[in-house]
Coordinates of C-alpha atoms and ligand atoms in Angstrom, one line a residue:
M1 CA 103.3 104.9 98.1
H2 CA 103.5 108.1 99.5
F3 CA 104.1 109.4 103.2
E4 CA 102.1 112.6 101.9
L5 CA 98.8 114.2 103.8
T6 CA 96.5 115.5 101.2
E7 CA 94.9 119.1 101.0
E8 CA 92.2 118.2 102.8
H9 CA 94.3 116.6 105.6
L10 CA 96.5 119.7 105.4
M11 CA 94.1 121.6 106.4
I12 CA 91.8 119.5 108.8
R13 CA 95.3 119.6 110.9
Q14 CA 95.5 124.0 110.5
A15 CA 92.0 123.9 111.7
A16 CA 92.3 121.0 114.7
R17 CA 95.7 123.7 115.7
D18 CA 94.0 126.1 115.9
F19 CA 91.3 125.3 117.8
A20 CA 94.1 124.0 120.4
Q21 CA 96.0 127.1 120.7
T22 CA 93.0 128.8 121.0
E23 CA 89.7 127.4 122.7
L24 CA 91.9 124.1 124.6
K25 CA 95.1 125.6 125.6
P26 CA 93.6 129.0 127.6
G27 CA 91.8 127.0 130.7
V28 CA 93.1 123.6 130.3
I29 CA 95.2 123.8 134.0
E30 CA 92.6 125.5 135.4
R31 CA 90.2 122.3 134.0
D32 CA 93.0 120.1 134.8
E33 CA 93.6 121.4 138.5
H34 CA 89.5 121.5 138.6
Q35 CA 88.6 118.0 137.5
K36 CA 86.1 120.6 135.2
F37 CA 84.7 118.6 132.2
P38 CA 85.2 120.6 128.7
T39 CA 81.1 121.7 127.6
E40 CA 81.8 124.9 125.8
Q41 CA 85.0 123.3 124.0
I42 CA 83.2 120.0 123.1
K43 CA 80.6 122.1 122.2
K44 CA 82.5 123.9 119.5
L45 CA 84.2 120.7 118.6
G46 CA 80.0 119.5 117.2
E47 CA 80.2 122.6 115.5
L48 CA 82.9 121.9 114.0
G49 CA 81.7 119.1 113.2
F50 CA 85.0 116.5 114.8
L51 CA 82.1 114.7 117.1
G52 CA 81.0 112.3 114.1
M53 CA 83.6 112.5 111.8
M54 CA 83.5 109.6 109.9
V55 CA 79.6 109.4 110.5
S56 CA 78.2 109.5 106.7
P57 CA 76.5 113.3 105.8
Q58 CA 72.7 111.3 105.7
Y59 CA 74.0 110.8 109.3
G60 CA 74.8 114.1 110.8
G61 CA 78.8 113.5 110.2
S62 CA 81.5 115.0 109.1
G63 CA 82.0 112.3 106.2
M64 CA 85.7 112.4 106.8
D65 CA 88.4 109.3 106.9
A66 CA 90.5 107.4 109.1
I67 CA 93.5 109.8 108.6
S68 CA 91.0 113.1 109.6
Y69 CA 90.4 111.2 112.9
S70 CA 94.0 110.0 114.3
I71 CA 95.5 113.2 112.9
V72 CA 92.1 115.7 114.6
M73 CA 93.4 113.1 117.8
E74 CA 97.3 113.9 117.6
E75 CA 96.3 117.8 117.4
L76 CA 93.8 117.9 120.5
S77 CA 96.3 115.8 123.0
K78 CA 98.6 117.7 122.2
V79 CA 97.2 120.5 124.8
D80 CA 94.4 118.9 126.0
A81 CA 93.8 115.4 126.2
S82 CA 90.9 115.1 128.6
T83 CA 89.0 116.4 125.8
S84 CA 90.0 114.3 123.1
V85 CA 89.0 110.7 125.0
V86 CA 85.7 112.7 125.1
V87 CA 86.1 113.5 120.9
S88 CA 88.2 109.8 120.8
V89 CA 85.2 108.0 123.0
N90 CA 81.7 109.8 121.0
N91 CA 83.3 109.4 117.8
S92 CA 84.5 105.9 118.3
L93 CA 83.1 103.4 120.3
V94 CA 79.5 105.5 120.0
C95 CA 79.0 106.8 116.4
Y96 CA 81.4 104.1 115.0
G97 CA 79.1 101.1 116.0
L98 CA 76.5 103.1 116.1
E99 CA 76.5 103.3 112.1
K100 CA 78.0 100.0 111.3
Y101 CA 75.3 98.1 113.1
G102 CA 72.4 100.0 114.2
N103 CA 69.4 100.0 112.3
E104 CA 67.6 102.8 110.6
A105 CA 66.0 103.4 113.5
Q106 CA 68.4 103.7 116.0
K107 CA 70.4 105.4 113.4
Q108 CA 67.6 108.1 113.6
K109 CA 66.8 108.5 116.4
Y110 CA 70.5 108.5 118.5
L111 CA 73.2 108.5 116.0
I112 CA 71.9 112.2 114.4
P113 CA 71.3 114.0 117.6
L114 CA 75.4 111.6 118.6
A115 CA 77.1 113.3 115.0
Q116 CA 75.5 116.9 115.1
G117 CA 77.0 116.9 119.2
Q118 CA 73.8 117.4 119.9
V119 CA 74.5 115.7 123.0
I120 CA 77.6 112.5 124.0
G121 CA 77.8 109.4 124.6
A122 CA 79.3 106.3 127.0
F123 CA 81.0 103.5 125.6
C124 CA 80.2 100.8 129.1
L125 CA 82.1 97.3 128.9
S126 CA 84.5 97.9 132.3
E127 CA 82.7 96.6 135.5
P128 CA 84.5 96.5 138.8
E129 CA 85.0 92.5 138.1
A130 CA 85.9 92.7 134.1
G131 CA 88.6 95.4 133.0
S132 CA 90.8 94.1 130.7
D133 CA 88.7 90.0 130.8
A134 CA 85.4 91.3 129.3
T135 CA 83.8 88.5 128.8
S136 CA 83.1 87.7 131.9
Q137 CA 80.4 90.5 132.4
H138 CA 78.4 89.9 135.3
T139 CA 75.7 92.6 134.1
T140 CA 72.4 91.1 133.4
A141 CA 69.5 91.7 130.6
I142 CA 67.1 89.6 130.9
D143 CA 64.6 89.2 128.1
M144 CA 61.2 89.4 129.2
G145 CA 59.5 89.2 125.9
D146 CA 59.3 93.0 124.9
H147 CA 62.2 94.5 127.2
Y148 CA 65.5 93.7 129.1
L149 CA 65.3 93.9 132.9
L150 CA 69.5 96.0 133.2
N151 CA 71.1 94.8 136.0
G152 CA 74.8 95.6 137.2
T153 CA 77.5 98.1 138.2
K154 CA 80.1 99.3 135.8
N155 CA 83.6 101.4 135.7
W156 CA 85.9 103.9 135.0
I157 CA 82.5 105.2 132.2
T158 CA 84.2 107.5 130.1
N159 CA 81.0 110.8 130.0
G160 CA 79.7 108.5 132.7
S161 CA 77.1 112.2 133.6
T162 CA 77.7 113.6 130.4
A163 CA 76.7 112.0 128.2
S164 CA 72.7 111.3 126.6
T165 CA 72.9 107.9 125.1
Y166 CA 75.2 105.0 126.0
I167 CA 75.8 101.9 124.9
V168 CA 76.2 99.1 127.9
M169 CA 77.2 95.8 126.9
A170 CA 75.1 93.1 129.3
Q171 CA 75.0 89.1 129.8
T172 CA 71.6 87.8 129.0
D173 CA 72.5 83.9 128.2
A174 CA 75.0 82.8 130.6
S175 CA 74.9 79.4 129.3
K176 CA 76.1 80.7 126.0
K177 CA 78.6 82.8 127.8
H178 CA 80.2 86.0 125.7
R179 CA 78.5 84.5 122.4
G180 CA 75.0 85.5 124.8
I181 CA 76.1 89.2 125.6
N182 CA 73.8 92.0 124.6
A183 CA 74.5 95.2 123.3
L184 CA 72.0 97.9 124.4
I185 CA 70.8 101.6 123.8
V186 CA 70.4 102.7 127.4
E187 CA 68.6 106.2 127.5
K188 CA 69.7 109.0 130.4
G189 CA 67.0 109.2 132.7
M190 CA 65.4 106.1 132.3
E191 CA 63.9 103.9 135.4
G192 CA 66.9 102.5 137.6
F193 CA 69.5 103.9 136.3
T194 CA 71.9 105.4 138.5
I195 CA 75.3 107.5 138.1
G196 CA 78.0 107.0 140.8
N197 CA 80.6 109.7 142.2
K198 CA 83.0 111.0 140.3
E199 CA 86.5 109.7 140.2
N200 CA 89.8 111.4 141.1
K201 CA 91.4 110.5 139.0
L202 CA 95.6 110.2 138.1
G203 CA 94.9 111.9 134.1
I204 CA 92.8 113.5 132.2
R205 CA 91.4 114.8 135.0
G206 CA 88.5 117.7 133.3
S207 CA 87.1 113.7 131.2
D208 CA 84.1 113.0 133.1
T209 CA 84.3 109.8 135.2
H210 CA 82.0 107.3 136.7
S211 CA 80.8 104.4 137.7
L212 CA 77.2 103.4 136.3
M213 CA 74.1 101.6 138.2
F214 CA 71.2 100.1 137.2
T215 CA 68.4 97.9 138.5
D216 CA 65.6 96.8 136.9
V217 CA 66.2 99.0 134.2
K218 CA 63.7 98.2 131.4
V219 CA 65.3 99.5 128.1
P220 CA 63.2 98.7 125.1
K221 CA 64.3 95.1 122.8
E222 CA 64.1 98.0 119.5
N223 CA 67.8 99.2 121.9
R224 CA 69.2 96.1 121.3
I225 CA 72.5 97.0 118.3
G226 CA 72.4 93.6 116.6
E227 CA 71.2 90.0 116.3
E228 CA 70.7 88.7 120.1
G229 CA 74.2 87.8 121.5
F230 CA 76.1 89.9 118.8
G231 CA 76.5 92.1 122.2
F232 CA 80.9 91.3 122.4
K233 CA 81.7 91.4 119.0
F234 CA 80.0 94.7 119.1
A235 CA 82.2 95.2 121.5
M236 CA 85.6 94.0 120.3
T237 CA 85.0 95.6 116.4
T238 CA 84.9 98.8 117.8
L239 CA 87.2 98.7 120.2
E240 CA 89.5 98.1 116.7
G241 CA 89.0 101.3 115.7
G242 CA 88.8 103.4 119.0
R243 CA 92.1 101.2 119.4
I244 CA 93.2 103.8 116.4
G245 CA 92.3 107.7 117.9
I246 CA 94.0 106.3 121.3
A247 CA 96.7 105.9 119.7
S248 CA 96.9 109.3 117.9
Q249 CA 95.4 110.4 121.3
A250 CA 98.7 108.8 123.3
L251 CA 101.1 110.6 119.6
G252 CA 99.2 113.6 120.0
I253 CA 100.5 114.2 124.8
A254 CA 104.2 112.6 123.4
A255 CA 104.1 115.3 120.1
G256 CA 102.6 117.8 122.9
A257 CA 105.6 117.8 125.4
Y258 CA 108.0 117.0 122.7
E259 CA 107.6 120.0 121.3
L260 CA 107.1 122.0 125.0
S261 CA 111.0 120.4 125.0
V262 CA 112.3 121.6 122.1
Q263 CA 111.2 125.0 122.7
Y264 CA 112.8 124.9 126.5
A265 CA 115.8 123.5 125.3
K266 CA 116.7 126.3 122.7
E267 CA 115.6 129.0 124.8
R268 CA 117.5 127.5 128.8
K269 CA 120.5 128.1 129.8
A270 CA 123.1 126.5 131.5
F271 CA 127.1 126.1 131.6
G272 CA 126.9 129.7 129.1
K273 CA 124.9 127.8 126.5
T274 CA 121.5 126.7 125.7
L275 CA 120.2 123.2 127.2
A276 CA 120.3 122.9 122.8
D277 CA 123.7 122.9 122.9
L278 CA 123.5 119.8 125.9
Q279 CA 124.5 116.2 123.7
A280 CA 122.6 115.3 126.4
I281 CA 119.4 117.1 125.4
Q282 CA 120.0 116.9 122.0
F283 CA 120.3 112.4 122.1
K284 CA 116.8 112.4 124.4
L285 CA 115.3 114.9 121.6
A286 CA 115.9 112.9 119.0
D287 CA 115.4 109.2 120.7
M288 CA 112.0 111.4 121.6
A289 CA 111.4 112.8 117.6
T290 CA 112.4 109.3 116.3
E291 CA 109.9 108.1 118.5
I292 CA 106.7 109.8 117.8
E293 CA 107.6 109.2 114.0
A294 CA 107.3 105.8 113.9
A295 CA 104.0 106.6 116.5
R296 CA 102.4 108.6 113.8
L297 CA 103.4 106.6 110.8
L298 CA 101.8 103.4 112.6
C299 CA 98.7 105.6 113.2
Y300 CA 98.2 106.5 109.7
R301 CA 98.6 102.3 108.8
A302 CA 96.0 101.1 110.9
A303 CA 93.6 104.4 110.3
W304 CA 94.7 103.7 106.4
L305 CA 93.8 100.2 106.2
K306 CA 90.8 100.2 108.6
D307 CA 89.9 103.8 105.0
N308 CA 91.0 101.0 102.9
G309 CA 88.3 97.9 103.8
L310 CA 91.3 95.9 104.7
P311 CA 91.3 93.9 108.2
Y312 CA 93.2 96.6 110.9
A313 CA 92.9 95.0 114.6
Q314 CA 96.6 93.8 114.5
A315 CA 97.3 97.3 113.2
A316 CA 95.2 99.5 116.0
S317 CA 96.8 97.0 118.3
M318 CA 100.8 98.0 117.4
A319 CA 99.9 101.5 117.4
K320 CA 97.8 101.6 120.4
L321 CA 101.1 99.7 121.8
F322 CA 103.7 101.8 120.7
A323 CA 101.8 104.9 120.8
S324 CA 101.1 104.8 124.4
E325 CA 104.7 103.9 125.8
T326 CA 106.2 106.3 123.1
A327 CA 103.9 108.7 125.2
M328 CA 104.5 107.4 128.7
R329 CA 109.1 107.6 127.6
T330 CA 108.7 111.0 125.8
T331 CA 106.7 112.2 128.7
V332 CA 108.8 111.9 131.1
E333 CA 111.5 112.7 129.7
A334 CA 110.0 116.3 129.2
V335 CA 109.9 116.9 132.5
Q336 CA 113.6 115.6 133.0
I337 CA 114.5 118.7 129.9
H338 CA 112.2 121.0 132.4
G339 CA 113.5 120.0 135.9
G340 CA 112.4 121.8 138.6
Y341 CA 109.4 123.9 135.3
G342 CA 108.3 120.2 134.9
F343 CA 107.7 119.1 138.6
V344 CA 105.0 123.0 138.0
K345 CA 101.6 122.9 137.0
E346 CA 103.1 126.3 134.7
Y347 CA 104.9 124.2 132.0
H348 CA 102.4 121.8 130.7
V349 CA 104.8 118.6 130.5
E350 CA 103.7 117.3 134.3
R351 CA 100.0 117.0 133.0
L352 CA 101.2 115.2 130.0
M353 CA 102.5 112.9 131.8
R354 CA 99.7 112.2 134.4
D355 CA 97.7 112.3 130.9
A356 CA 100.0 109.3 129.5
K357 CA 99.5 107.4 132.0
I358 CA 96.1 106.3 130.8
T359 CA 97.0 105.5 127.4
Q360 CA 98.0 102.3 128.0
I361 CA 95.6 101.5 130.7
Y362 CA 92.4 102.1 128.4
E363 CA 90.9 100.8 125.4
G364 CA 92.7 97.6 126.1
T365 CA 96.4 97.6 128.2
S366 CA 99.4 97.1 126.5
E367 CA 99.1 93.6 127.7
I368 CA 96.0 93.4 126.2
Q369 CA 97.1 94.9 122.8
R370 CA 100.2 92.0 123.1
I371 CA 97.9 89.7 123.5
V372 CA 96.1 90.7 120.2
I373 CA 98.8 91.0 118.1
S374 CA 100.6 87.5 119.5
R375 CA 97.7 86.1 118.3
E376 CA 98.2 87.2 114.6
V377 CA 101.4 86.1 114.8
L378 CA 101.3 82.7 115.8
K379 CA 97.7 82.7 113.4
Ligands
LIG401 N1 86.7 91.7 116.5 C1 85.7 90.8 116.7 N2 85.1 89.6 117.2 C2 86.1 89.4 118.4 C3 88.0 90.3 117.7 C4 87.7 90.8 117.2 N3 88.1 92.2 117.2 N4 88.1 90.2 119.1 C5 87.9 88.9 119.6 N5 86.2 88.4 119.5 C6 85.2 87.3 119.4 C7 86.5 85.5 119.4 O1 86.2 85.3 117.6 C8 85.5 85.2 120.0 O2 84.2 85.0 119.1 P1 83.3 83.4 119.1 O3 83.7 82.5 120.1 O4 82.5 83.6 118.7 O5 84.5 82.7 117.9 C9 84.9 85.7 121.3 O6 85.1 87.7 120.7 C10 86.2 85.7 122.2 O7 87.5 86.1 121.6 P2 88.8 84.7 122.8 O8 87.9 83.6 122.6 O9 90.1 85.7 122.3 O10 88.6 85.9 124.0 P3 89.8 86.3 125.3 O11 89.0 86.1 126.4 O12 91.2 85.2 125.1 O13 90.4 87.1 125.1 C11 89.9 90.0 124.4 C12 89.4 88.6 124.2 C13 90.9 90.4 123.3 C14 91.5 90.0 125.6 C15 89.3 90.8 125.1 O14 88.6 90.7 126.0 C16 89.7 92.6 125.3 O15 89.9 92.6 123.9 N6 90.0 93.1 126.4 C17 90.1 94.6 126.9 C18 88.9 95.2 127.1 C19 89.0 96.7 126.4 O16 89.6 97.0 125.7 N7 88.1 96.8 127.6 C20 87.9 98.7 127.4 C21 87.2 99.4 128.2 S1 86.1 100.7 126.7 C22 87.6 102.1 127.6 O17 88.1 101.8 127.9 C23 86.7 103.4 126.6 C24 87.0 104.7 127.6 O18 87.3 104.6 128.1 C25 87.9 105.1 126.8

């Protein structure tokens, strides 16, 4: 056992770090303020191969491991979590599921452009009345022979208006409960598919979150992923990998706030010394550093298990639970260390604090992660 990153991991980390500093940092405050989607930045991330990181080169991806993915998510999220959530959803909720469970025609038609970053995707599970309780899907996909007739509403969909390819979970046979759910590939522009207003959010304001409405949308049978009734399992197994992405995002938000706090503590003078000379601040930094390191190890462990073909659902949930709670605690303390400066936008930590909150909610709340973890514990 060893804890060192490989040469390749270090190179990927440097590339992501450089990108975050040169391409993300300059406009990040403005994008947050005006809820502006990072269109140019996402295009460049696609060119770098960061939108299909774990997809095999055969399908337009970069063929990297999940540890590389975690590293990239951390580095981008240190600076701009609105951009990194697009990276996370495209990689782990859309590309991963398509490569693992899609058929060859679906991979050729949908996965290749998604992995190459020519288009982006969205994962549509949540509904107005089904967030954590994901088995109770109200969106219906009635079997009409050669197609499904899709009706219903999805809520809080990341990449809601910017995506081209949507994976939509819908109930075909309610008598079978979650075993009657299907995962369908829906294209933007299909008749009857409309996009609702953009959500005005507390955090990750540069990302594009919408409700989606489906009214008698005809989805061809060939757009179903996997066997009839596989949709809920598809969503759950895909979310396992997604949780590594969001855990790494939370880690990055925490690490970004911590790095800014260390720098500020060394520069800011109070009572004739720097803040870094005060034990009250030293102890805050020590706690932040310790929790961030623990979160990073949990992320890498979950990614390593995935890379090695071992079960990783519990590990991913542990990483997400701990990293997101760490992100919240760390960013609140980072604002406190910065004092009055922390409360204004120019110092970045207030944005990181607002962005941290969503990591405790999406891709399974902290409470859902505790359900997944405790079920394994008590098995
Ligand atoms: N892998 C495979 N199958 C799984 C699974 C997993 N990890 N977890 C559950 N299942 C299967 C179960 O085996 C069961 O199937 P069978 O009956 O055929 O065996 C079925 O799913 C139902 O499972 P449960 O009986 O455990 O259902 P439950 O209702 O008690 O609990 C839950 C399920 C774990 C709470 C689930 O509803 C859940 O994860 N909820 C959270 C949903 C979520 O994470 N939403 C995120 C939205 S996407 C998003 O946020 C993206 C974004 O914008 C960034």
